[in-house]
Short mmCIF file of C-alpha atoms and ligand atoms in Angstrom, two decimals:
data_model
loop_
_atom_site.label_atom_id
_atom_site.label_comp_id
_atom_site.label_asym_id
_atom_site.label_seq_id
_atom_site.Cartn_x
_atom_site.Cartn_y
_atom_site.Cartn_z
CA MET A 426 0.00 0.00 0.00
CA ILE A 427 1.28 3.47 -0.86
CA GLN A 428 0.15 5.88 1.85
CA ASP A 429 1.18 9.44 2.64
CA LYS A 430 1.55 11.04 6.07
CA HIS A 431 -2.00 12.45 5.80
CA GLY A 432 -3.45 8.93 5.51
CA ARG A 433 -4.25 9.12 1.78
CA VAL A 434 -3.84 5.79 0.00
CA HIS A 435 -2.54 6.11 -3.57
CA THR A 436 -4.05 3.77 -6.16
CA TYR A 437 -4.01 5.85 -9.36
CA LEU A 438 -0.86 6.27 -11.46
CA ARG A 439 -0.60 8.74 -14.34
CA ILE A 440 2.29 7.94 -16.66
CA SER A 441 3.57 10.50 -19.14
CA LEU A 442 4.87 8.72 -22.24
CA THR A 443 6.57 11.75 -23.78
CA ASP A 444 6.99 15.51 -23.52
CA ASN A 445 6.59 15.66 -27.30
CA CYS A 446 3.39 16.90 -28.87
CA ASN A 447 2.00 17.73 -32.30
CA LEU A 448 0.04 20.71 -30.90
CA ARG A 449 1.44 23.78 -29.13
CA CYS A 450 -1.28 24.82 -26.63
CA PHE A 451 0.27 27.99 -25.22
CA TYR A 452 -0.87 27.37 -21.63
CA CYS A 453 0.84 23.97 -21.65
CA MET A 454 3.87 24.35 -23.94
CA PRO A 455 4.84 28.01 -23.63
CA GLU A 456 7.76 27.97 -26.08
CA GLU A 457 7.13 27.15 -29.74
CA ASP A 458 10.80 26.03 -30.04
CA TYR A 459 10.71 23.88 -26.87
CA GLU A 460 13.33 21.12 -27.08
CA PHE A 461 11.86 17.68 -26.50
CA THR A 462 13.69 15.25 -24.24
CA PRO A 463 15.93 12.90 -26.29
CA ALA A 464 14.59 9.35 -26.55
CA SER A 465 17.51 7.84 -24.56
CA ARG A 466 16.45 9.88 -21.50
CA LEU A 467 12.84 8.72 -21.73
CA MET A 468 11.59 5.56 -20.09
CA GLN A 469 11.70 2.74 -22.63
CA ALA A 470 8.65 0.49 -23.15
CA ALA A 471 10.05 -2.33 -21.00
CA GLU A 472 11.04 0.15 -18.26
CA ILE A 473 7.53 1.62 -18.24
CA GLU A 474 6.11 -1.88 -17.89
CA THR A 475 8.51 -2.76 -15.04
CA LEU A 476 7.77 0.44 -13.12
CA ALA A 477 4.02 0.11 -13.72
CA ARG A 478 4.14 -3.48 -12.44
CA THR A 479 5.97 -2.29 -9.31
CA PHE A 480 3.23 0.26 -8.63
CA VAL A 481 0.53 -2.37 -9.23
CA ASP A 482 2.23 -4.67 -6.70
CA LEU A 483 1.96 -1.75 -4.25
CA GLY A 484 -1.80 -1.36 -4.78
CA VAL A 485 -2.24 0.79 -7.91
CA ASN A 486 -5.42 -0.26 -9.75
CA LYS A 487 -5.81 2.50 -12.33
CA ILE A 488 -3.29 3.81 -14.87
CA ARG A 489 -3.75 6.79 -17.17
CA LEU A 490 -1.34 7.42 -20.05
CA THR A 491 -0.72 11.05 -20.83
CA GLY A 492 2.01 13.42 -21.99
CA GLY A 493 2.76 15.55 -24.01
CA GLU A 494 0.69 13.73 -26.53
CA PRO A 495 0.94 10.01 -25.70
CA LEU A 496 -0.09 8.94 -29.22
CA VAL A 497 2.84 10.68 -30.97
CA ARG A 498 5.23 8.22 -29.38
CA LYS A 499 6.30 5.66 -32.02
CA ASP A 500 5.88 2.69 -29.66
CA ALA A 501 2.62 3.95 -28.11
CA ALA A 502 0.67 0.89 -29.30
CA ASP A 503 3.27 -1.49 -27.84
CA ILE A 504 3.19 0.32 -24.48
CA ILE A 505 -0.63 0.37 -24.38
CA LEU A 506 -0.79 -3.37 -25.08
CA ARG A 507 1.92 -4.19 -22.51
CA LEU A 508 0.08 -2.25 -19.80
CA SER A 509 -3.27 -3.76 -20.78
CA ARG A 510 -2.00 -7.07 -19.43
CA LEU A 511 -1.78 -5.63 -15.90
CA PRO A 512 -4.78 -5.91 -13.54
CA VAL A 513 -5.66 -2.22 -13.82
CA LYS A 514 -8.24 0.05 -15.38
CA LEU A 515 -6.22 1.51 -18.26
CA THR A 516 -7.12 4.83 -19.79
CA LEU A 517 -5.63 7.72 -21.70
CA THR A 518 -5.69 11.51 -22.10
CA THR A 519 -5.16 12.69 -25.67
CA ASN A 520 -5.63 15.63 -28.00
CA ALA A 521 -7.37 13.10 -30.32
CA THR A 522 -5.48 14.08 -33.49
CA ARG A 523 -4.15 10.51 -33.91
CA VAL A 524 -7.04 8.60 -32.39
CA HIS A 525 -8.20 7.20 -35.75
CA GLU A 526 -4.90 5.27 -36.01
CA PHE A 527 -5.41 3.66 -32.58
CA ILE A 528 -9.06 2.60 -32.39
CA ASP A 529 -8.24 -1.10 -32.84
CA VAL A 530 -5.40 -0.89 -30.30
CA PHE A 531 -7.75 0.69 -27.74
CA LYS A 532 -10.25 -2.10 -28.31
CA GLU A 533 -7.61 -4.82 -28.05
CA ALA A 534 -6.32 -3.22 -24.84
CA GLY A 535 -9.80 -3.09 -23.32
CA ILE A 536 -9.75 0.72 -23.06
CA ARG A 537 -13.34 1.94 -22.76
CA SER A 538 -12.93 5.53 -21.65
CA LEU A 539 -10.75 8.40 -22.92
CA ASN A 540 -10.25 12.04 -22.01
CA VAL A 541 -9.94 14.33 -25.00
CA SER A 542 -8.79 17.97 -24.87
CA LEU A 543 -10.76 20.57 -26.77
CA ASP A 544 -10.82 24.18 -25.58
CA THR A 545 -13.00 25.76 -28.24
CA LEU A 546 -15.64 24.99 -30.86
CA ASP A 547 -14.29 27.74 -33.10
CA ARG A 548 -11.73 26.79 -35.74
CA ASP A 549 -9.82 30.09 -35.65
CA ARG A 550 -9.64 30.08 -31.88
CA PHE A 551 -8.41 26.48 -31.98
CA LEU A 552 -5.61 27.57 -34.30
CA PHE A 553 -4.77 30.48 -32.00
CA MET A 554 -4.72 28.32 -28.86
CA THR A 555 -2.94 25.24 -30.24
CA ARG A 556 -0.88 26.94 -32.99
CA ARG A 557 -1.76 24.00 -35.27
CA ASP A 558 -4.59 23.52 -37.79
CA GLN A 559 -6.07 20.29 -36.42
CA PHE A 560 -9.59 21.40 -35.45
CA GLN A 561 -11.55 19.29 -37.94
CA ARG A 562 -9.40 16.22 -37.32
CA THR A 563 -9.99 16.56 -33.57
CA LEU A 564 -13.77 16.91 -34.01
CA ASP A 565 -13.88 13.97 -36.45
CA ASN A 566 -12.02 11.77 -34.02
CA ILE A 567 -14.29 12.72 -31.12
CA ARG A 568 -17.20 11.71 -33.38
CA LEU A 569 -15.42 8.43 -34.15
CA LEU A 570 -14.91 7.65 -30.46
CA VAL A 571 -18.55 8.38 -29.60
CA ASP A 572 -19.82 6.35 -32.55
CA GLN A 573 -17.62 3.44 -31.53
CA GLY A 574 -19.16 3.47 -28.05
CA PHE A 575 -16.24 4.86 -26.01
CA HIS A 576 -16.98 6.88 -22.86
CA VAL A 577 -15.63 10.29 -23.92
CA LYS A 578 -14.74 13.08 -21.52
CA ILE A 579 -13.91 16.44 -23.13
CA ASN A 580 -11.41 18.59 -21.21
CA MET A 581 -11.81 22.32 -21.82
CA VAL A 582 -9.30 24.66 -20.16
CA VAL A 583 -11.23 27.85 -19.48
CA MET A 584 -9.42 31.19 -19.57
CA LYS A 585 -11.25 34.39 -18.71
CA GLY A 586 -11.33 36.80 -21.65
CA LEU A 587 -10.50 34.05 -24.12
CA ASN A 588 -13.01 31.20 -24.26
CA GLU A 589 -15.34 31.37 -21.23
CA SER A 590 -18.17 32.64 -23.46
CA GLU A 591 -18.18 29.20 -25.13
CA ILE A 592 -19.06 27.33 -21.93
CA PRO A 593 -22.82 27.33 -22.70
CA ASP A 594 -22.09 26.00 -26.22
CA PHE A 595 -20.20 23.07 -24.71
CA VAL A 596 -23.12 22.38 -22.34
CA ALA A 597 -25.51 22.59 -25.32
CA TRP A 598 -23.32 19.95 -27.04
CA THR A 599 -24.24 17.49 -24.26
CA LYS A 600 -27.96 17.74 -25.13
CA LYS A 601 -27.93 15.00 -27.74
CA GLU A 602 -24.40 13.60 -27.40
CA PRO A 603 -23.53 11.23 -24.53
CA ILE A 604 -20.29 13.13 -23.86
CA HIS A 605 -18.97 14.39 -20.54
CA VAL A 606 -17.53 17.89 -20.74
CA ARG A 607 -15.15 19.01 -17.98
CA PHE A 608 -14.39 22.70 -17.56
CA ILE A 609 -10.89 23.10 -16.09
CA GLU A 610 -9.79 26.22 -14.22
CA PHE A 611 -6.59 27.61 -15.75
CA MET A 612 -3.57 26.55 -13.62
CA PRO A 613 -0.15 28.20 -13.20
CA PHE A 614 2.92 26.43 -14.60
CA GLU A 615 6.40 27.55 -15.58
CA GLY A 616 6.25 30.16 -18.35
CA ASN A 617 2.49 30.03 -19.07
CA ARG A 618 1.78 33.64 -18.06
CA TRP A 619 -0.87 32.66 -15.54
CA THR A 620 -2.52 35.50 -13.65
CA SER A 621 -5.38 35.22 -11.19
CA ASN A 622 -7.66 37.39 -13.32
CA LYS A 623 -7.52 34.77 -16.10
CA VAL A 624 -9.13 32.17 -13.82
CA PHE A 625 -12.84 31.71 -14.49
CA THR A 626 -13.92 30.08 -11.24
CA LEU A 627 -16.32 27.26 -10.43
CA GLN A 628 -18.79 29.77 -9.05
CA GLU A 629 -18.62 31.95 -12.16
CA MET A 630 -19.07 28.91 -14.39
CA LEU A 631 -22.14 27.73 -12.48
CA GLU A 632 -23.68 31.22 -12.61
CA LEU A 633 -23.12 31.41 -16.38
CA ILE A 634 -24.45 27.91 -17.05
CA GLY A 635 -27.35 28.38 -14.61
CA SER A 636 -28.46 31.50 -16.50
CA ARG A 637 -29.01 29.36 -19.62
CA PHE A 638 -29.86 25.85 -18.39
CA GLU A 639 -31.69 24.20 -15.55
CA ILE A 640 -29.04 22.05 -13.89
CA GLU A 641 -28.82 19.32 -11.25
CA ALA A 642 -25.78 18.27 -9.24
CA LEU A 643 -24.71 14.62 -9.60
CA LEU A 644 -22.99 12.38 -7.06
CA ASN A 645 -19.18 12.53 -6.87
CA GLY A 646 -16.79 9.78 -5.73
CA ILE A 647 -14.33 10.55 -2.91
CA HIS A 648 -11.35 10.56 -5.29
CA ASP A 649 -13.05 12.61 -8.01
CA THR A 650 -11.38 15.84 -9.09
CA ASP A 651 -14.47 17.03 -10.93
CA LYS A 652 -17.75 18.30 -9.55
CA LYS A 653 -20.43 16.77 -11.77
CA PHE A 654 -23.69 18.22 -13.08
CA ARG A 655 -26.28 17.61 -15.75
CA ALA A 656 -28.45 20.06 -17.64
CA LEU A 657 -31.95 18.61 -17.27
CA GLY A 658 -32.93 16.37 -20.17
CA HIS A 659 -29.41 16.21 -21.64
CA ALA A 660 -27.85 12.92 -22.74
CA GLY A 661 -24.38 13.94 -21.53
CA THR A 662 -23.08 15.67 -18.41
CA PHE A 663 -20.71 18.47 -17.51
CA ALA A 664 -18.31 18.95 -14.61
CA VAL A 665 -15.91 21.52 -13.23
CA ILE A 666 -12.31 20.82 -12.22
CA SER A 667 -11.85 23.61 -9.70
CA THR A 668 -8.19 23.10 -8.81
CA MET A 669 -7.68 26.79 -8.17
CA SER A 670 -10.84 28.08 -6.44
CA SER A 671 -11.94 24.91 -4.65
CA PRO A 672 -9.17 22.28 -4.54
CA PHE A 673 -9.95 18.61 -4.00
CA CYS A 674 -6.67 17.52 -2.38
CA ALA A 675 -8.27 15.78 0.64
CA GLY A 676 -9.30 12.82 -1.52
CA CYS A 677 -6.19 12.73 -3.70
CA ASN A 678 -5.02 9.23 -4.68
CA ARG A 679 -2.80 10.25 -7.62
CA ILE A 680 0.85 9.64 -8.37
CA ARG A 681 2.58 11.03 -11.46
CA LEU A 682 5.47 9.53 -13.36
CA THR A 683 7.11 11.92 -15.83
CA ALA A 684 8.32 10.71 -19.22
CA ASP A 685 11.92 10.87 -17.96
CA GLY A 686 11.03 8.55 -15.08
CA LYS A 687 10.66 10.96 -12.16
CA ILE A 688 7.89 10.47 -9.64
CA LYS A 689 5.92 13.56 -8.63
CA ASN A 690 3.53 13.24 -5.71
CA CYS A 691 1.47 16.24 -6.83
CA LEU A 692 1.01 18.30 -10.01
CA PHE A 693 2.46 21.19 -8.01
CA SER A 694 5.17 19.35 -6.05
CA LYS A 695 8.54 21.09 -5.97
CA THR A 696 10.43 17.85 -5.51
CA GLU A 697 10.76 14.76 -7.70
CA THR A 698 12.42 11.39 -7.24
CA ASP A 699 14.33 9.82 -10.12
CA LEU A 700 13.01 6.26 -10.40
CA LEU A 701 14.39 5.63 -13.90
CA THR A 702 18.04 6.15 -12.91
CA ALA A 703 17.50 4.00 -9.82
CA LEU A 704 15.90 1.27 -11.94
CA ARG A 705 18.78 1.37 -14.44
CA LYS A 706 21.30 1.07 -11.58
CA GLY A 707 19.40 -1.83 -10.02
CA GLU A 708 18.55 0.13 -6.88
CA ASP A 709 15.51 -0.28 -4.61
CA VAL A 710 12.70 1.57 -6.40
CA VAL A 711 10.01 0.60 -3.86
CA ARG A 712 11.84 2.41 -1.04
CA LEU A 713 12.05 5.55 -3.21
CA ILE A 714 8.33 5.42 -4.03
CA HIS A 715 7.37 5.20 -0.33
CA GLN A 716 9.83 7.97 0.51
CA ASN A 717 8.44 10.29 -2.18
CA ILE A 718 4.75 9.76 -1.42
CA GLY A 719 5.45 9.90 2.31
CA GLN A 720 6.54 13.52 1.85
CA LYS A 721 3.42 14.63 -0.06
CA ALA A 722 2.14 18.04 1.03
CA LYS A 723 -1.43 18.30 2.30
CA GLU A 724 -2.59 20.63 -0.46
CA LEU A 725 -1.40 21.94 -3.87
CA GLY A 726 2.20 20.83 -3.42
CA GLY A 727 2.46 23.12 -0.40
CA GLN A 728 3.04 25.99 -2.84
CA PHE A 729 -0.20 28.02 -2.63
CA ASP A 730 -3.83 27.86 -1.51
CA ALA A 731 -7.29 28.67 -2.87
CA ASP A 732 -6.85 32.39 -2.14
CA ILE A 733 -6.00 32.83 -5.81
CA GLU A 734 -5.74 36.61 -5.84
CA HIS A 735 -2.70 36.32 -3.58
CA ILE A 736 -0.82 33.73 -5.62
CA HIS A 737 2.52 34.93 -7.00
CA PRO A 738 3.11 32.68 -10.03
CA GLU A 739 6.79 33.67 -10.21
CA GLU A 740 7.28 32.09 -6.76
CA ILE A 741 5.84 28.71 -7.81
CA HIS A 742 8.62 26.22 -8.59
CA ASN A 743 7.54 23.64 -11.12
CA ARG A 744 8.04 22.33 -14.62
CA SER A 745 5.75 23.43 -17.47
CA MET A 746 2.69 21.17 -17.86
CA ILE A 747 4.00 19.54 -21.05
CA THR A 748 7.01 18.17 -19.14
CA ILE A 749 4.95 16.92 -16.18
CA GLY A 750 2.08 15.09 -17.85
CA GLY A 751 -1.39 16.42 -17.11
N1 LIG B 242 -1.90 15.91 -25.02
C1 LIG B 242 -2.92 15.39 -24.20
C2 LIG B 242 -4.09 16.34 -24.13
O1 LIG B 242 -3.95 17.48 -24.52
O2 LIG B 242 -5.14 15.91 -23.66
C3 LIG B 242 -2.47 14.99 -22.80
C4 LIG B 242 -1.57 15.92 -22.05
S1 LIG B 242 -2.26 17.46 -21.55
C5 LIG B 242 -0.89 18.15 -20.68
C6 LIG B 242 -3.39 16.96 -20.27
C7 LIG B 242 -4.42 17.96 -19.86
O3 LIG B 242 -3.80 19.03 -19.17
C8 LIG B 242 -5.20 18.57 -21.02
O4 LIG B 242 -6.58 18.42 -20.80
C9 LIG B 242 -4.80 20.01 -20.97
O5 LIG B 242 -5.82 20.84 -21.44
C10 LIG B 242 -4.52 20.20 -19.50
N2 LIG B 242 -3.69 21.39 -19.19
C11 LIG B 242 -2.49 21.70 -19.72
N3 LIG B 242 -2.02 22.87 -19.22
C12 LIG B 242 -2.97 23.32 -18.35
C13 LIG B 242 -3.11 24.47 -17.53
N4 LIG B 242 -2.16 25.40 -17.48
N5 LIG B 242 -4.22 24.60 -16.76
C14 LIG B 242 -5.19 23.65 -16.80
N6 LIG B 242 -5.12 22.54 -17.54
C15 LIG B 242 -4.04 22.37 -18.33
FE1 LIG B 243 -0.04 19.04 -26.44
FE2 LIG B 243 -1.99 18.35 -24.76
FE3 LIG B 243 -0.18 20.20 -24.06
FE4 LIG B 243 -1.92 20.79 -25.94
S1 LIG B 243 -2.42 20.31 -23.79
S2 LIG B 243 0.32 21.16 -26.03
S3 LIG B 243 -2.22 18.84 -26.92
S4 LIG B 243 0.22 18.08 -24.42
#
């Protein structure tokens, strides 16, 4: 069992396969000319499998693959199929641009649910936010996933003054489609020019949605990061991930493994432990895992709190999101 000093048991591992991506979302990958980590410094497929198996032996029962964009990695299919043999619920977060090449792999691996990022329903805004012209491909692949019966969650990062006016359009999308839209409060990471006045909060979202739709709150699990709702009569649901204005750290069961093999006990943790180097040297990885999780801060990596107006982003020590794995 992997437990921290606050009594939280950790059963959910998020593995970043790469810090490479075919989009350039500015809030995630601030520099257009960002240099990706060379392949030799990334965990290799067999190393990912070994580390994942170690975590499973310690009680992990759910693994999410992320990145960067996990599906740009050349051996993504091999990794997915290796991990599908472990006794875990396997899932994936993707920008969907390559999903059409992987449908059969997902089915073979028993993947039933995927999170897909889409921050706008406007082609020009998509181009502005991602710096790549992949809007139609993304929409087509979301359609493909829904038609093929996958449980699809759509992640929309909401930034005040940029795309918050589209929130009702995303809720309207759930009327006929059995999709689950999640509105994510904009979070601060290295270089992404976060300021508190760009955060559109949970409360503001509910006021905006409530002015257009009649909504009901749904039940949430203790480990859920999203607060779930449904507009009455809609086939799909929506939820808010209120990391900034109303954090959910008390029920946190998540561990992150970066593509270069470092364990992070929180998205906002300052410290990391290098499991890959230890594995390559034949050292005791289990001891390092317990040590790292044991030190987990109670809330938000110990770096700030929900009083967002008083956060100084320049004082937050962290990698950019693309190098962590969201
Ligand atoms: N490439 C995949 C994708 O875009 O879904 C997986 C990796 S991406 C880093 C994972 C999630 O983190 C995406 O939903 C993305 O929108 C979210 N994300 C990235 N930077 C963020 C930020 N600054 N604030 C909130 N969410 C962010
Ligand atoms: Fe790539 Fe996903 Fe980051 Fe966008 S959010 S740059 S798609 S990793």
